mmCIF file of C-alpha atoms and ligand atoms in Angstrom:
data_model
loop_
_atom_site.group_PDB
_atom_site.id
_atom_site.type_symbol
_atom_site.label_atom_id
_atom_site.label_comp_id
_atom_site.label_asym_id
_atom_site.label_seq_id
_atom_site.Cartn_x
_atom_site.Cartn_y
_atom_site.Cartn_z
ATOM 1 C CA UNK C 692 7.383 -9.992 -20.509
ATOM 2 C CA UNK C 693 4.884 -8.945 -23.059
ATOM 3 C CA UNK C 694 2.310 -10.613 -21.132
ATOM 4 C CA UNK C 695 3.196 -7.802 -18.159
ATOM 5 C CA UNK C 696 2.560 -4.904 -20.075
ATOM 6 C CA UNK C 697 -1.209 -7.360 -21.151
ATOM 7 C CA UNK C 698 -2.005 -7.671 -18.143
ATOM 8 C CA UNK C 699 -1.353 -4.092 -16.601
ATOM 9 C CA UNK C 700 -3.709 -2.840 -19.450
ATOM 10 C CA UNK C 701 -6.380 -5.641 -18.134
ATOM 11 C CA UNK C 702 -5.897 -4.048 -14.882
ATOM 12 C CA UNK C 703 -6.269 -0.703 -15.602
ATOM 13 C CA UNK C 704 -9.629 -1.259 -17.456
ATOM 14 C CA UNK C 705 -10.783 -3.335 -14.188
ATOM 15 C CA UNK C 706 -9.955 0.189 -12.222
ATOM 16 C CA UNK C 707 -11.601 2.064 -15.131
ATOM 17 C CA UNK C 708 -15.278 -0.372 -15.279
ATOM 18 C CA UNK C 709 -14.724 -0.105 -11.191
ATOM 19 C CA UNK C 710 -14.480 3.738 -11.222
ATOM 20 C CA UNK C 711 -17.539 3.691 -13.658
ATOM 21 C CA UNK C 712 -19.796 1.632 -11.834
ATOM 22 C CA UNK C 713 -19.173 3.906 -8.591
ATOM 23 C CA UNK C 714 -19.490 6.993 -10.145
ATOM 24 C CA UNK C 715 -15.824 7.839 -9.958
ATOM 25 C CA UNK C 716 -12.850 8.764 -11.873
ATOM 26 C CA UNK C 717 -10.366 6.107 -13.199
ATOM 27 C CA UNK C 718 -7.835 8.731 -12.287
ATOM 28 C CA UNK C 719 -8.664 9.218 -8.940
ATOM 29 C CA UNK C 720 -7.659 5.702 -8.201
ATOM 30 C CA UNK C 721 -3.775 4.935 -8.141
ATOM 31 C CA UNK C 722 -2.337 1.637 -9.513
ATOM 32 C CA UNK C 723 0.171 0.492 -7.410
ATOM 33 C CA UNK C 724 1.864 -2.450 -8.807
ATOM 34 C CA UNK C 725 3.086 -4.942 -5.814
ATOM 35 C CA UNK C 726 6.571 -6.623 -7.068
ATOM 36 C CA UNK C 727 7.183 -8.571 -4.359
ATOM 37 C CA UNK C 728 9.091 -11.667 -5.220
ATOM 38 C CA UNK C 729 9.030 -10.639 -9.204
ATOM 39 C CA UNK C 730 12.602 -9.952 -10.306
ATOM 40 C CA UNK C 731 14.040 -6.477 -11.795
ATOM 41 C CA UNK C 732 13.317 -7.322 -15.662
ATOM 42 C CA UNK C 733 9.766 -7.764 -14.340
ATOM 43 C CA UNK C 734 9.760 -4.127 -13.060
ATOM 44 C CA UNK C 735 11.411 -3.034 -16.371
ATOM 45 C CA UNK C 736 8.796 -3.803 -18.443
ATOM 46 C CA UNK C 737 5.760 -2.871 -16.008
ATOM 47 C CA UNK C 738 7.744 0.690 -16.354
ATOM 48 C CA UNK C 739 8.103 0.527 -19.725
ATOM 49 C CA UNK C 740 4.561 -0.063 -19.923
ATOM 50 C CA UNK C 741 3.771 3.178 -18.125
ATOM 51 C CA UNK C 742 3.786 1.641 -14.251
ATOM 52 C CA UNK C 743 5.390 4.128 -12.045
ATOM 53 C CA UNK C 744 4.780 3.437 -8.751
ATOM 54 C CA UNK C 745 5.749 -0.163 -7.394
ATOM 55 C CA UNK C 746 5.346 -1.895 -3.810
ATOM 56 C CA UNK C 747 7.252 -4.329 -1.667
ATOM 57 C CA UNK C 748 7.316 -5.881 1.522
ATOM 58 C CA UNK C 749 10.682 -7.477 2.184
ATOM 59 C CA UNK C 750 13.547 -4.400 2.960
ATOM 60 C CA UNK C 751 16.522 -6.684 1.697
ATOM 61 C CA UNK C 752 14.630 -7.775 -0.968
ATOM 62 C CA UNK C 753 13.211 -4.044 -2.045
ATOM 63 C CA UNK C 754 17.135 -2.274 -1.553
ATOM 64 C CA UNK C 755 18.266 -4.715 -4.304
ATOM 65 C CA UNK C 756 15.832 -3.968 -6.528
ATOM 66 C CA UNK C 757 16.579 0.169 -6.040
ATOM 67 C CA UNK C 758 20.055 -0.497 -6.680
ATOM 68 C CA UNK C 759 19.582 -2.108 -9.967
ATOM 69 C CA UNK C 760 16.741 0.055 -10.856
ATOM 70 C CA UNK C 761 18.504 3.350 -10.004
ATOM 71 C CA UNK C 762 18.421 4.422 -14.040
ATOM 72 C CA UNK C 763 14.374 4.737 -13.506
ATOM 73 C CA UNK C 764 12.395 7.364 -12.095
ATOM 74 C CA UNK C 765 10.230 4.792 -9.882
ATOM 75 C CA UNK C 766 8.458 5.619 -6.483
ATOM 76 C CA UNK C 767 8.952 2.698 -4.032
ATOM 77 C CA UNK C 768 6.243 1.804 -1.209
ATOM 78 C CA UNK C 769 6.471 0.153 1.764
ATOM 79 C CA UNK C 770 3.718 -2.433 2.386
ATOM 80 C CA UNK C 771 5.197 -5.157 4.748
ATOM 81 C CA UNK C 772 4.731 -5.564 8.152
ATOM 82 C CA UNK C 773 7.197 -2.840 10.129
ATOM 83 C CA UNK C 774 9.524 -3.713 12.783
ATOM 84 C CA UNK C 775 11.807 -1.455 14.373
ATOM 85 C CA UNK C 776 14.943 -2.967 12.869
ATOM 86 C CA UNK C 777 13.189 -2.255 9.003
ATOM 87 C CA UNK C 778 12.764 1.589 10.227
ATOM 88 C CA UNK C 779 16.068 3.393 9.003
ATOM 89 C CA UNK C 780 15.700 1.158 5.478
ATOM 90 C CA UNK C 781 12.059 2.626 5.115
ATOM 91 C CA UNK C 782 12.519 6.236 5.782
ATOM 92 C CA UNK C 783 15.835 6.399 4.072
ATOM 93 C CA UNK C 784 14.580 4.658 0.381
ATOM 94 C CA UNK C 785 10.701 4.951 0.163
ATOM 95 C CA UNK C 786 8.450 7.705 -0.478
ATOM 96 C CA UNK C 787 5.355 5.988 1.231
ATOM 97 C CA UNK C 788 5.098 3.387 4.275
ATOM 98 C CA UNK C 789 1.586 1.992 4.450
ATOM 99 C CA UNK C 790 1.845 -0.551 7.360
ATOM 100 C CA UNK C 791 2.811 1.936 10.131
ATOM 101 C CA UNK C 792 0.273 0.522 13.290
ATOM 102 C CA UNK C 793 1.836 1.558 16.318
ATOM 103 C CA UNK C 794 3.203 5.340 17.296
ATOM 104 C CA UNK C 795 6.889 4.041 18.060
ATOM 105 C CA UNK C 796 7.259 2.766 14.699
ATOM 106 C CA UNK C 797 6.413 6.492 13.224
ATOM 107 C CA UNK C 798 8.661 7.861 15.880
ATOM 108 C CA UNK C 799 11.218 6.173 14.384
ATOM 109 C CA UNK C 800 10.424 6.514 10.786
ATOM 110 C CA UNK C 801 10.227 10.389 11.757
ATOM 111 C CA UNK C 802 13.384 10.510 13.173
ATOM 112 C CA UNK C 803 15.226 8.835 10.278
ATOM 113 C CA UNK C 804 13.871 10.442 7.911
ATOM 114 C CA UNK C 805 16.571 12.441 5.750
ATOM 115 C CA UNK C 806 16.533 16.468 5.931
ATOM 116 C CA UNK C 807 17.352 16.041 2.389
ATOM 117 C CA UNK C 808 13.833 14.145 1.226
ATOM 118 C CA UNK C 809 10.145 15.080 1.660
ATOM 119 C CA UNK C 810 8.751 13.940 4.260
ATOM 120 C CA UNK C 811 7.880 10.322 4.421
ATOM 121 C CA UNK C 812 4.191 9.134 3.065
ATOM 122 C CA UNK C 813 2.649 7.283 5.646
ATOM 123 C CA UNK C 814 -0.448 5.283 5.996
ATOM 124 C CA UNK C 815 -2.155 3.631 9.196
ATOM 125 C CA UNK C 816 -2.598 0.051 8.648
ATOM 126 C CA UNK C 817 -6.207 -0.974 10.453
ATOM 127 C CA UNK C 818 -7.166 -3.753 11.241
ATOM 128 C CA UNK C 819 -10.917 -4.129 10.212
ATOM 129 C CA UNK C 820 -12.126 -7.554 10.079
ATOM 130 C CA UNK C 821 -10.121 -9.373 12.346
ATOM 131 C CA UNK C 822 -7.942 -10.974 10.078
ATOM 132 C CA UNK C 823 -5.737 -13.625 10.866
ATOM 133 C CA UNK C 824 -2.859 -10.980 11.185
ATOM 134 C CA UNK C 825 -1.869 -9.226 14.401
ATOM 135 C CA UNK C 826 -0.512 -6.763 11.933
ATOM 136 C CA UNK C 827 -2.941 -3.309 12.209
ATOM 137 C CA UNK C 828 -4.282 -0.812 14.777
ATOM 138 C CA UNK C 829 -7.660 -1.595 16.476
ATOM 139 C CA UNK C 830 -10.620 0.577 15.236
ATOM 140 C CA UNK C 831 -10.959 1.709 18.428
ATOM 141 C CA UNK C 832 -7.320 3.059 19.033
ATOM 142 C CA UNK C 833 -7.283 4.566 15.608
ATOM 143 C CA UNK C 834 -7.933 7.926 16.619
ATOM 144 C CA UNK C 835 -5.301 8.765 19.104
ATOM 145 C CA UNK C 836 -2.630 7.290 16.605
ATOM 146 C CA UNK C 837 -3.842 8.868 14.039
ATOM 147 C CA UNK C 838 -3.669 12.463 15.925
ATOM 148 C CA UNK C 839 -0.297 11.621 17.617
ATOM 149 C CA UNK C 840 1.288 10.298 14.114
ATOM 150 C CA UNK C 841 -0.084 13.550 12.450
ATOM 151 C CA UNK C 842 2.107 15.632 14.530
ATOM 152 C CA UNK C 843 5.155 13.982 13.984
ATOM 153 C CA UNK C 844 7.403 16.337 11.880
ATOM 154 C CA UNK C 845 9.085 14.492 9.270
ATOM 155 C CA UNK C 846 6.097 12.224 8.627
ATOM 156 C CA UNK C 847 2.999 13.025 6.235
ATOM 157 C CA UNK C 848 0.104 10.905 7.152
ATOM 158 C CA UNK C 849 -2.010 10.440 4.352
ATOM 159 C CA UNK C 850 -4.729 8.316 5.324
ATOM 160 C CA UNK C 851 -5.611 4.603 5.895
ATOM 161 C CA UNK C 852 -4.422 0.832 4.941
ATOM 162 C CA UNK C 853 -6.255 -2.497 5.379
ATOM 163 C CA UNK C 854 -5.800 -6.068 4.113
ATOM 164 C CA UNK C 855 -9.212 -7.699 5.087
ATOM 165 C CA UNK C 856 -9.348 -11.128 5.467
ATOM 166 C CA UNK C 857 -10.088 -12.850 1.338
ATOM 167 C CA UNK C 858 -13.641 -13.426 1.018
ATOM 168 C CA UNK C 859 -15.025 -14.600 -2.710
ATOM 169 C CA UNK C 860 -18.717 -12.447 -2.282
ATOM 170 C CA UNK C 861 -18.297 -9.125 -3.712
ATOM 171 C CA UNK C 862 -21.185 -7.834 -0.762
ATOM 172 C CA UNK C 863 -19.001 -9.487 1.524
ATOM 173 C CA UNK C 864 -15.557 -8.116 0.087
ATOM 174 C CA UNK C 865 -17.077 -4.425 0.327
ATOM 175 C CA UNK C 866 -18.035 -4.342 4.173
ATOM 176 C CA UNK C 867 -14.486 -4.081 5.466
ATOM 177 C CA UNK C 868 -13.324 -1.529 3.230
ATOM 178 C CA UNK C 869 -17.054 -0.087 3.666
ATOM 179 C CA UNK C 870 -15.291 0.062 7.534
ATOM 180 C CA UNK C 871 -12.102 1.738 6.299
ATOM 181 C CA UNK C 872 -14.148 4.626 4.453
ATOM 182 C CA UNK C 873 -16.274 5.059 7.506
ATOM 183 C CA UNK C 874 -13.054 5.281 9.643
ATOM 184 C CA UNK C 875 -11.210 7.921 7.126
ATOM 185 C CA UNK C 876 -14.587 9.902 7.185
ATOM 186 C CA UNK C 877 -14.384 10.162 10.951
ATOM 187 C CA UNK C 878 -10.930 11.222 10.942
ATOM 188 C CA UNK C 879 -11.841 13.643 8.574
ATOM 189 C CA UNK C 880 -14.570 15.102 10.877
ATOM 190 C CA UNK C 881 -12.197 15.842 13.997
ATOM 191 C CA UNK C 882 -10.467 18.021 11.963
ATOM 192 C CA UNK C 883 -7.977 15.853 9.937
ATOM 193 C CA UNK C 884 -7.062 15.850 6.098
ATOM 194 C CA UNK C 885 -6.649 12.675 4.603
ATOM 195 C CA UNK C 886 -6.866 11.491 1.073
ATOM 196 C CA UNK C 887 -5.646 8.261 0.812
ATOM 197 C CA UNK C 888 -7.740 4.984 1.062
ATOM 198 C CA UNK C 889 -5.140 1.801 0.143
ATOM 199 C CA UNK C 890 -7.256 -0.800 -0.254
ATOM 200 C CA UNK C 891 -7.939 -3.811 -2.591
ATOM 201 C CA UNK C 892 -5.690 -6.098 -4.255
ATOM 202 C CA UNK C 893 -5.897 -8.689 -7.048
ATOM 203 C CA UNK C 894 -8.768 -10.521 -6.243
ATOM 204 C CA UNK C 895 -11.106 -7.945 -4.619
ATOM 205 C CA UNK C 896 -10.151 -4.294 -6.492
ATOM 206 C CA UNK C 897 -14.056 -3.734 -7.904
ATOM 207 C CA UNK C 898 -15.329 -3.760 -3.948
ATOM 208 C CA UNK C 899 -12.445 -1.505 -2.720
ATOM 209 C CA UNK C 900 -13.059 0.889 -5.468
ATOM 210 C CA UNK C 901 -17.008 0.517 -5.029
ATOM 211 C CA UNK C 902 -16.035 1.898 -1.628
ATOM 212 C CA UNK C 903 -13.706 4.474 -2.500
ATOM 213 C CA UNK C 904 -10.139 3.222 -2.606
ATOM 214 C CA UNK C 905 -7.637 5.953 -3.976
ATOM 215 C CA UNK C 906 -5.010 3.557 -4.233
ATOM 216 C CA UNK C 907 -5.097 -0.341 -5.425
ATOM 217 C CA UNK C 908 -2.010 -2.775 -4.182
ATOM 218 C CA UNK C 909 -1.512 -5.166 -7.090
ATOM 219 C CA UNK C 910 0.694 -7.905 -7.616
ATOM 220 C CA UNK C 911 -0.527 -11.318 -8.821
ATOM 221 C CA UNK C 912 -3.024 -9.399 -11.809
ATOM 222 C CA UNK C 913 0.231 -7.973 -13.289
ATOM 223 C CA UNK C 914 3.086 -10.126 -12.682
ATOM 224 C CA UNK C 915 1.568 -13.657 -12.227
ATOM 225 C CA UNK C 916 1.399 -16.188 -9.333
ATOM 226 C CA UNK C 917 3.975 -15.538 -6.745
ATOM 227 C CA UNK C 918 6.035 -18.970 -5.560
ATOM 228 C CA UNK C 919 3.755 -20.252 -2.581
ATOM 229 C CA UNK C 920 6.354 -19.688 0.216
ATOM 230 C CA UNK C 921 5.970 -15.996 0.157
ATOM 231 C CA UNK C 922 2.496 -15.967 -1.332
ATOM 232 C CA UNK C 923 1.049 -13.465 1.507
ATOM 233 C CA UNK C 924 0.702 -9.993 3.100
ATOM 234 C CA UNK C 925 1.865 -11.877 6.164
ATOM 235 C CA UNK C 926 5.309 -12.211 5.391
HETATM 236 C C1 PLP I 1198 1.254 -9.037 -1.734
HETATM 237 C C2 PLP I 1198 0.421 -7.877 -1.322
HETATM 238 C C3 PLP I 1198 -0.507 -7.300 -2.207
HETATM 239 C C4 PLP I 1198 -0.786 -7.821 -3.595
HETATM 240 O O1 PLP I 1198 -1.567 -8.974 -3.554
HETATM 241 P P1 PLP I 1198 -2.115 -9.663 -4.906
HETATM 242 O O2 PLP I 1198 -3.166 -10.563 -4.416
HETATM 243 O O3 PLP I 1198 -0.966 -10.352 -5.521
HETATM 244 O O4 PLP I 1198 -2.648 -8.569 -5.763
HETATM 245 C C5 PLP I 1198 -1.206 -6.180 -1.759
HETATM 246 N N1 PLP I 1198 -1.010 -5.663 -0.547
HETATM 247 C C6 PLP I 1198 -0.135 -6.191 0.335
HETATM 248 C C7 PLP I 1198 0.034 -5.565 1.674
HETATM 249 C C8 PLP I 1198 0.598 -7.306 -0.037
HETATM 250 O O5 PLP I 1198 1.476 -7.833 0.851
#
């Protein structure tokens, strides 16, 4: 587990040359560190090397991990696909969702939110570059489900997700997140105020932060190779 807290510190000076070479602030860029299919003593000693805020995709999976992690202040995120039946799970034990893509999954996450917890963080998942996924809102449809999720009262929309499609070119990685920016921007313009750009992962941080990503979704750089059954964003 000493090799966690290694590699966390290798990843934080990626974020830091990344933030440098754009022109930005290491600290305007948020690690989040995806634990997906890494057990709890894994978590332990990401927290213990400073990691606070942790991701996961699976519900049944994620409520395990809360329970025997209950002793730690951590702040859980929601990053796999949503379906109605994950809804009450979400906005009763997370602080952010960012996969919402349709408005009757916020409904829902909205309505079960608990009066006794800030409202829910929520990102819209886009889907810019045609990825294999069906997972994500069309460009084109962003706006009115952007507006309509922005009214919803137990919800705090924050700003914009996307998993592009894995290309090895760093020009190439850039464009779709270069997409997501462009989309935030325009958001921005009609009147919105978002701050939140969750993009890049592992293999493709540098070009997400090169085009402004407030918040990286790590796994694989900190905790290792997940087993190949669950080895994607898909599951
Ligand atoms: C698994 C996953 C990640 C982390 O991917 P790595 O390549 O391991 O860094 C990021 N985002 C989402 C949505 C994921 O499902």
């Amino acid at each position: 587990m000493a090799t966690i807290a290694a590699n966390l510190q290798a990843v934080r000076r990626s974020i830091a040359q990344a933030a440098s070479l754009a022109h930005r602030q290491a600290s305007d860029v948020t690690l989040l560190a995806v634990s997906k299919t890494f057990p709890t003593d894994a978590i332990r000693s990401a927290f213990q090397a400073g990691q606070r805020a942790f991701g996961e995709s699976y519900v049944q999976e994620a409520l395990e991990k809360m329970s025997a992690l209950r002793d730690l202040p951590l702040e859980w995120h929601f990053i796999g696909p949503l379906q109605s039946n994950k809804t009450r799970a979400v906005a009763e034990h997370f602080a952010w969702a960012h996969s919402v893509d349709r408005l009757k999954i916020a409904e829902r996450l909205s309505a079960q939110r608990p009066a006794g917890l800030p409202p829910l963080n929520v990102c819209i998942q886009v889907n810019v570059s045609h990825e294999d996924t069906k997972s994500g809102v069309a460009p084109d449809e962003l706006s009115d489900l952007a507006h309509a999720v922005a009214q919803l009262p137990r919800l705090r929309l924050r700003g914009l997700m996307a998993i592009p499609e894995a290309v090895g070119e760093f020009d190439a990685q850039r464009k779709p997140f270069a997409q997501l920016r462009s989309l935030l921007q325009t958001l921005n313009a009609e009147g919105m105020d978002l701050d939140t750009l969750s993009m890049g992962m592992s293999q493709d941080l540098g070009a997400a932060i090169m085009e402004g990503a407030t918040l990286v979704r790590v796994g694989s750089a900190i905790f290792g190779t997940r087993p190949q059954f669950r080895n994607g964003p898909q599951n």
